[in-house]
C-alpha positions in Angstrom: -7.2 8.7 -9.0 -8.3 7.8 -5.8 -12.0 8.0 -5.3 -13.2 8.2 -1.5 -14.4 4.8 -0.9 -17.3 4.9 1.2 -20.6 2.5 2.3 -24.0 4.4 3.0 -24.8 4.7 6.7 -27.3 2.2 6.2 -25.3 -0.2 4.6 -24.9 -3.9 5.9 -21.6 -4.0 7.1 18.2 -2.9 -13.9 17.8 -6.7 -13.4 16.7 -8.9 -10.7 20.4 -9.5 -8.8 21.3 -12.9 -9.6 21.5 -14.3 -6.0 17.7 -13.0 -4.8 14.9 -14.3 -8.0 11.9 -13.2 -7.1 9.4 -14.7 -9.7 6.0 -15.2 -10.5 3.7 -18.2 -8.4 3.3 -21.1 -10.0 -0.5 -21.0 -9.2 -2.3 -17.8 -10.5 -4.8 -16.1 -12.7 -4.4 -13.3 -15.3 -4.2 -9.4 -14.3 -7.3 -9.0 -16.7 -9.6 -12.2 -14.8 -10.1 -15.6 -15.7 -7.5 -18.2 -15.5 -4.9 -18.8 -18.5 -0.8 -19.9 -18.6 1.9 -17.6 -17.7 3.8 -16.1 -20.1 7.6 -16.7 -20.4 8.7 -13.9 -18.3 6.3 -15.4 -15.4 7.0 -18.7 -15.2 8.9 -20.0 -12.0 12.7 -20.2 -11.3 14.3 -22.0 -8.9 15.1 -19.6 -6.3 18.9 -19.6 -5.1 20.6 -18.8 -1.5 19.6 -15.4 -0.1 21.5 -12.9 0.9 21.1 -10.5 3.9 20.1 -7.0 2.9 23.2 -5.1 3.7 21.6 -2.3 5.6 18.7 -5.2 7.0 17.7 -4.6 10.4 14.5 -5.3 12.4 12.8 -2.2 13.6 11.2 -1.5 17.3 8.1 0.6 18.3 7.6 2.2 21.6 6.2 5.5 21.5 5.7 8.0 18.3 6.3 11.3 18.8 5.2 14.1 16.2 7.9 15.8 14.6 6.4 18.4 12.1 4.3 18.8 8.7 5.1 19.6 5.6 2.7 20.1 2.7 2.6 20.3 -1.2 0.7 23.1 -3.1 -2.5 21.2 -4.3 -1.4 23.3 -7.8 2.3 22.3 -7.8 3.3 21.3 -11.2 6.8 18.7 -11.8 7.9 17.9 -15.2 4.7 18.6 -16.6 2.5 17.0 -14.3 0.3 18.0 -11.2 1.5 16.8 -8.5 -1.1 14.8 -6.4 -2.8 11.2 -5.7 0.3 10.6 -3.6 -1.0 7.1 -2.0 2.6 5.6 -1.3 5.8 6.4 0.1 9.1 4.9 0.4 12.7 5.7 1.7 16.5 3.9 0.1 18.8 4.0 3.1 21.7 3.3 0.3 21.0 6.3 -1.6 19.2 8.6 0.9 16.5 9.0 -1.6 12.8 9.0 -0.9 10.1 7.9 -3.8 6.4 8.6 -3.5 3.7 6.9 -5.7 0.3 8.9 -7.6 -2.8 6.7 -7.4 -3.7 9.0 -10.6 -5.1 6.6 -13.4 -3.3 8.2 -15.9 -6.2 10.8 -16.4 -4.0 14.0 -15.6 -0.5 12.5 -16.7 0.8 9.0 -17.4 0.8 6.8 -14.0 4.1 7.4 -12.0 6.0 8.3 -8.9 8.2 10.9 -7.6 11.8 11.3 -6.3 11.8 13.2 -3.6 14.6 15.1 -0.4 12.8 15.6 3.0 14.6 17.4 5.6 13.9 16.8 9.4 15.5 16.0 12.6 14.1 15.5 16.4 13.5 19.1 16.2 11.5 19.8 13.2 10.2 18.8 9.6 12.0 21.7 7.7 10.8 21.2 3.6 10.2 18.6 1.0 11.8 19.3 -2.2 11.1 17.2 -5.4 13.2 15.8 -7.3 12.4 13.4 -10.0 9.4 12.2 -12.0 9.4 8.9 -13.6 6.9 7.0 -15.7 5.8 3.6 -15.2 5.9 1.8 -18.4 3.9 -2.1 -19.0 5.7 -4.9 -20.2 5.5 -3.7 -24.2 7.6 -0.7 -22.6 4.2 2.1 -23.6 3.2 3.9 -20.6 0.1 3.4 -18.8 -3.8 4.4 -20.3 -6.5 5.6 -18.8 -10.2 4.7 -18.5 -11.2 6.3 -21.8 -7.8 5.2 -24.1 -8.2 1.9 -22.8 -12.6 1.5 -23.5 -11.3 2.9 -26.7 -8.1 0.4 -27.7 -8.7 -2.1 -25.0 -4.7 -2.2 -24.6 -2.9 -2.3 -21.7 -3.9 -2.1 -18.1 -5.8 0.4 -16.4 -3.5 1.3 -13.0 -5.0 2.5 -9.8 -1.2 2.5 -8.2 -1.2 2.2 -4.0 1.7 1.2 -2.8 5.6 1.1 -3.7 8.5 -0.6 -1.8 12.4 -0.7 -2.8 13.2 -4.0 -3.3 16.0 -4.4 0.0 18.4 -6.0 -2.4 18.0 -4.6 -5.5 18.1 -1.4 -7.6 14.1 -2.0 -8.0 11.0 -1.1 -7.0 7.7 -3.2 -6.2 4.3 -1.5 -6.7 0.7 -2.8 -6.1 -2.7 -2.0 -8.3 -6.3 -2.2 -7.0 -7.8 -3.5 -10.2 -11.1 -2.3 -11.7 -14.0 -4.8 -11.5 -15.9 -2.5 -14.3 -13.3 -3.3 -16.4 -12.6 -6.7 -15.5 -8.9 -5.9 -14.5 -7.5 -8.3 -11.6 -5.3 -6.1 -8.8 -1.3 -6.9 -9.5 1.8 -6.5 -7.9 4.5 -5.7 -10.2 8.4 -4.5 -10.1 10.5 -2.0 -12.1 13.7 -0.7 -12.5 13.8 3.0 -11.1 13.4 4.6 -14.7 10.2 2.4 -14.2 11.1 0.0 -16.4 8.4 -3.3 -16.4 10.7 -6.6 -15.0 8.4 -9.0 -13.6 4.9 -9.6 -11.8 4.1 -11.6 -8.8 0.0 -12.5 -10.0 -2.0 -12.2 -6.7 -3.7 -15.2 -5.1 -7.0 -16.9 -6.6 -9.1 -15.8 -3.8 -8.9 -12.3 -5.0 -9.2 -12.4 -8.3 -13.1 -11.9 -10.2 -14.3 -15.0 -10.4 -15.7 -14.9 -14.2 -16.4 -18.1 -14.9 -18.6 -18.9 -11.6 -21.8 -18.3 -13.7 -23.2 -17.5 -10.4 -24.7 -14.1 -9.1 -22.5 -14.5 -5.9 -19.7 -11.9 -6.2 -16.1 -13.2 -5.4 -12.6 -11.8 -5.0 -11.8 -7.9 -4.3 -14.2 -5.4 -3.7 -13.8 -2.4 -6.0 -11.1 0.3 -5.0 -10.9 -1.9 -1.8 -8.2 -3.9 -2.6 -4.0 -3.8 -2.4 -3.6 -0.6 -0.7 -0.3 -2.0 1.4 2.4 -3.4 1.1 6.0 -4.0 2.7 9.2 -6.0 2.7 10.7 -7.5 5.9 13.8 -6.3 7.0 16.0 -8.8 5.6 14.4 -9.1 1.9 13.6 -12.4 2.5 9.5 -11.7 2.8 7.6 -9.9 0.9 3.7 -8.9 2.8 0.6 -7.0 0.9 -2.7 -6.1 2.6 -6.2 -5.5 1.6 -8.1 -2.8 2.0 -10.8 -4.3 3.0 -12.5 -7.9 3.3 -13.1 -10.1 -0.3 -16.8 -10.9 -1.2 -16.3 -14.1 0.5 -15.1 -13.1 3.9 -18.0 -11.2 4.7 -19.3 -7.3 5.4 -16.9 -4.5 5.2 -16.5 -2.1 8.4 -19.6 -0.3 9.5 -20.3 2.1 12.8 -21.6 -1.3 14.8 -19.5 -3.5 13.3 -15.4 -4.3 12.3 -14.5 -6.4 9.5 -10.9 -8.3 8.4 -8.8 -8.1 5.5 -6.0 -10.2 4.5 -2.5 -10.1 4.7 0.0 -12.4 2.1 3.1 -13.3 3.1 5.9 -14.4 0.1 9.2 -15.5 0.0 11.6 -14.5 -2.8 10.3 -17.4 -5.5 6.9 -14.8 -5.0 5.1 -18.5 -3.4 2.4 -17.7 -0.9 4.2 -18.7 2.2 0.9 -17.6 4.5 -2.1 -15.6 5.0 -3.7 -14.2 8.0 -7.1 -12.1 9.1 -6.3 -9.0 10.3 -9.1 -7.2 12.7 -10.4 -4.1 11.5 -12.0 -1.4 13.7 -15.4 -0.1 13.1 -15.8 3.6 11.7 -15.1 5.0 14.6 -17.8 8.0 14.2 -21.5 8.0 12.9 -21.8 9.8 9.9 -24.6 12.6 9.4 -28.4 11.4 8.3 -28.0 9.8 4.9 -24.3 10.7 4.4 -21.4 7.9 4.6 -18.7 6.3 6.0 -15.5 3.8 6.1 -12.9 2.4 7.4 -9.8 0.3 5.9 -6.5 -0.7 5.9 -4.3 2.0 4.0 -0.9 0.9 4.2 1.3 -1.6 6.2 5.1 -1.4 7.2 7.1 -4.4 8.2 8.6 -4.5 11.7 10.1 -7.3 12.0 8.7 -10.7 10.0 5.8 -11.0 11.8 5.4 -7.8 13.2 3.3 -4.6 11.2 2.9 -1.4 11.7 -1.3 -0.9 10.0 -2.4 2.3 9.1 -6.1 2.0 9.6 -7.8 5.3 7.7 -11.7 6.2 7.9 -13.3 8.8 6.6 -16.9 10.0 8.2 -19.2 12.6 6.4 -21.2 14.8 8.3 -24.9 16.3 7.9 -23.3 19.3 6.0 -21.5 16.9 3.2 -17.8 17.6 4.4 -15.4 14.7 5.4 -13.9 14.3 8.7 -10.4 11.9 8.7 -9.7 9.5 11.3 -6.3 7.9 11.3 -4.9 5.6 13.5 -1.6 3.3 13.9 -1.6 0.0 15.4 1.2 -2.6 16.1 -0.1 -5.6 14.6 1.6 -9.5 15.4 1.0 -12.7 13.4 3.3 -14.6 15.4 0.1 -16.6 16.6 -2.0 -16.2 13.6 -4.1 -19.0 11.9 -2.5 -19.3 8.5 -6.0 -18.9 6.6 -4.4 -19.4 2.6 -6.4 -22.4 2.5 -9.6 -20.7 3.9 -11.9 -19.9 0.4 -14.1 -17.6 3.1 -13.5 -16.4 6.5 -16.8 -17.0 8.1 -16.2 -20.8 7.1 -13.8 -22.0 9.0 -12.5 -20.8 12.5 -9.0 -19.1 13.0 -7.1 -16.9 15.2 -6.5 -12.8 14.0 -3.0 -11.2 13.9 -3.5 -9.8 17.5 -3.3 -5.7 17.0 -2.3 -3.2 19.8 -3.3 0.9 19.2 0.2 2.8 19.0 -1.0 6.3 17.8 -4.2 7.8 17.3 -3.2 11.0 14.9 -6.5 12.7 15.8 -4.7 13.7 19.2 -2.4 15.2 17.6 -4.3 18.6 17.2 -3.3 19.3 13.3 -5.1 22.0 12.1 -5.9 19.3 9.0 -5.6 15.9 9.1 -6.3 14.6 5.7 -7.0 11.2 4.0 -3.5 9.9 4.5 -2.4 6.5 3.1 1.3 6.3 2.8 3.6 5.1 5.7 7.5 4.7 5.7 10.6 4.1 7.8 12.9 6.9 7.4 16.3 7.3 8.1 18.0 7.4 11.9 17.6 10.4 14.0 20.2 12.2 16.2 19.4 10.2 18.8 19.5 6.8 17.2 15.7 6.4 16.9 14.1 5.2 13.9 11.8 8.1 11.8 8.7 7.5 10.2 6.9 9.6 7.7 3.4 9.7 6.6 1.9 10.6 3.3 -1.5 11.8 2.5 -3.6 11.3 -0.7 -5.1 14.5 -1.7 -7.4 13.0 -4.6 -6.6 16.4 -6.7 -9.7 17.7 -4.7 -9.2 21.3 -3.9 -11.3 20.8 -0.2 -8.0 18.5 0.8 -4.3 18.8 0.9 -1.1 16.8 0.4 0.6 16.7 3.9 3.3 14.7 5.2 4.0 13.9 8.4 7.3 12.9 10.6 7.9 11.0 14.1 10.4 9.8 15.9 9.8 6.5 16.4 11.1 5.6 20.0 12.5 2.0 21.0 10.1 -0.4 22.7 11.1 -1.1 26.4 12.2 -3.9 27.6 
């Protein structure tokens, strides 16, 4: 489950296809901390030729324009399960199907992710209808624990599931975890068949893992719940990018109301090497929260443009005097085409570099919604009418009953030339 991660006011701030491997890194740590050898499934494979996705083609942003909204009942129930936690989103151009992820830590069902229809056009969003419900299983093929069975057994993984992709050339699926410092579980990437089969695991880089063997008070690697919320492939297949939530230990403060922060973004090829890393700029919480209450500000999802071009969902959430949570959502084109490459910086504030340069594209508080909730999910949808691209937003409802499960649709309009 999601838990609203917030600072104090006061704070400081089937199979992979044949022709398209995409393994584990050659240098990486365990999912559970610490450093130790790959297993067999993980080790590294020459990676052959690539092919072109089929359908690949590079996107272009102009202007959004709101379509409609469309909500799920906070007490819908699928195939046994309650539906909520929806923290990702996805869309297969070859199937027409949509998938969306539940950040639920396997405390109200097993972890998982939903089939899903959405109907829209230029002229309005007109209903979401579920479809499937599939498991996640780990590699020993058992489903997911939670916090309690796994204190209990120590067994298995813990999941706090953010984001999930379609592989471009595959019948699979990629899907990131946050981790859990408290239970000394590193954050992962992983990828599945669509009955959510385990096939393989890309291990993140060094710099985020827990540093366990430091032996020194200095805290290193991912922040709790502040970790790989995004993710995206490029067009083509060829690259594969994730993005933190927020900055590591290391690279100093996260976001406050005086002050923005950076996370990092990790590009991979198709062999799952780290081809590059860059800084991305994040704003400061854009509101002051009431006396003593709290606020944040992070990256909540990313969606590839082009291969150096992002769309970044930047998400805050601002507590008033009165307790209750205001959302503040914004989209911004972001470009690393002259980006320091910063995989060999161990800590931002050591060296000097150069941001992905960001440009605002949508501020979804001038949308006048009559809600606008903690949303975290961001896709490319398929072509309009009027040969534009679509986009669709998803938002995490943390099974509170004070929020809702909405998703949103645009029409994404070309960029002028």
């Amino acid at each position: 489950m999601k838990v609203r991660k917030l600072i104090s006011a006061s704070a400081v701030a089937g199979l992979l296809l044949a022709s398209v491997p995409f393994t584990a890194a050659s240098a990486a740590t365990t999912e559970t901390g610490g450093q130790a050898p790959m297993t067999e499934g993980q080790q590294p494979k020459a990676a052959k030729p690539h092919k072109q996705a089929k359908h690949a083609q590079n996107h272009t942003v102009g202007q959004l324009t709101f379509i409609g909204e469309q909500r799920i009942a906070n007490d819908l129930k699928f195939e046994e399960t309650l539906v909520g936690g929806l923290s990702g989103i996805d869309y297969n151009s070859r199937t027409h199907q949509w998938i969306l992820i539940s950040d639920d830590r396997s405390d109200n069902a097993p972890a998982r992710f939903y089939s899903a229809k959405l109907k829209y056009d230029t002229k309005s969003f007109y209903g979401v209808e579920l479809t499937g419900m599939t498991e996640f299983k780990q590699e020993d093929g058992t489903t997911y624990p939670n916090k309690k069975d796994y204190t209990a057994n120590q067994q298995g993984i813990v999941p706090d599931l953010e984001s999930i992709r379609f592989d471009p050339d595959g019948k699979t699926i990629w899907y990131t975890s946050e981790g859990d410092r408290t239970l000394n579980l590193n954050p992962f990437i992983r990828q599945a068949t669509l009955k959510g089969k385990y096939l393989s695991s890309i291990l993140t880089p060094k710099a985020f893992q827990i540093d366990a063997n430091s032996g020194s008070s200095t805290q290193k690697g991912f922040r709790n719940n502040l970790a790989l919320e995004g993710s995206s492939f490029s067009p083509d297949g060829k690259y594969y990018f994730t993005s933190m939530e927020a900055s590591l230990y290391q690279d100093g403060e996260i976001s406050t109301v005086d002050a923005g922060s950076y996370s990092r973004i990790t590009k991979y090829n198709r062999s799952g090497d780290i081809i590059a890393q860059y800084a991305y700029p994040i704003d400061a919480i854009p509101a002051k929260p009431g006396p003593g209450k709290s606020a944040d500000n992070g990256v909540s999802e990313m969606l590839a443009i082009n291969d150096h071009q992002f769309l970044i969902l930047e998400r805050s959430g601002v507590q008033a005097a009165d307790g209750n949570y205001s959302n503040y959502i914004r989209i911004y084109e972001a470009d690393a085409a002259q980006a320091t490459n910063v995989n060999n910086l161990n800590s931002l504030p050591s060296g000097q570099f150069t941001p992905l340069t960001k440009k605002l594209v949508l501020d979804l508080n001038t949308l006048g919604l009559p809600k606008l909730d903690n949303v975290e999910g961001m896709a490319w949808g398929p072509k309009l009418q009027n040969g534009h691209d679509s986009l669709v937003l998803v938002s995490d409802n943390n099974f509170g009953a004070s929020q809702v499960t909405q998703l949103l649709a645009f029409d994404v309009s070309p960029e002028k030339k």
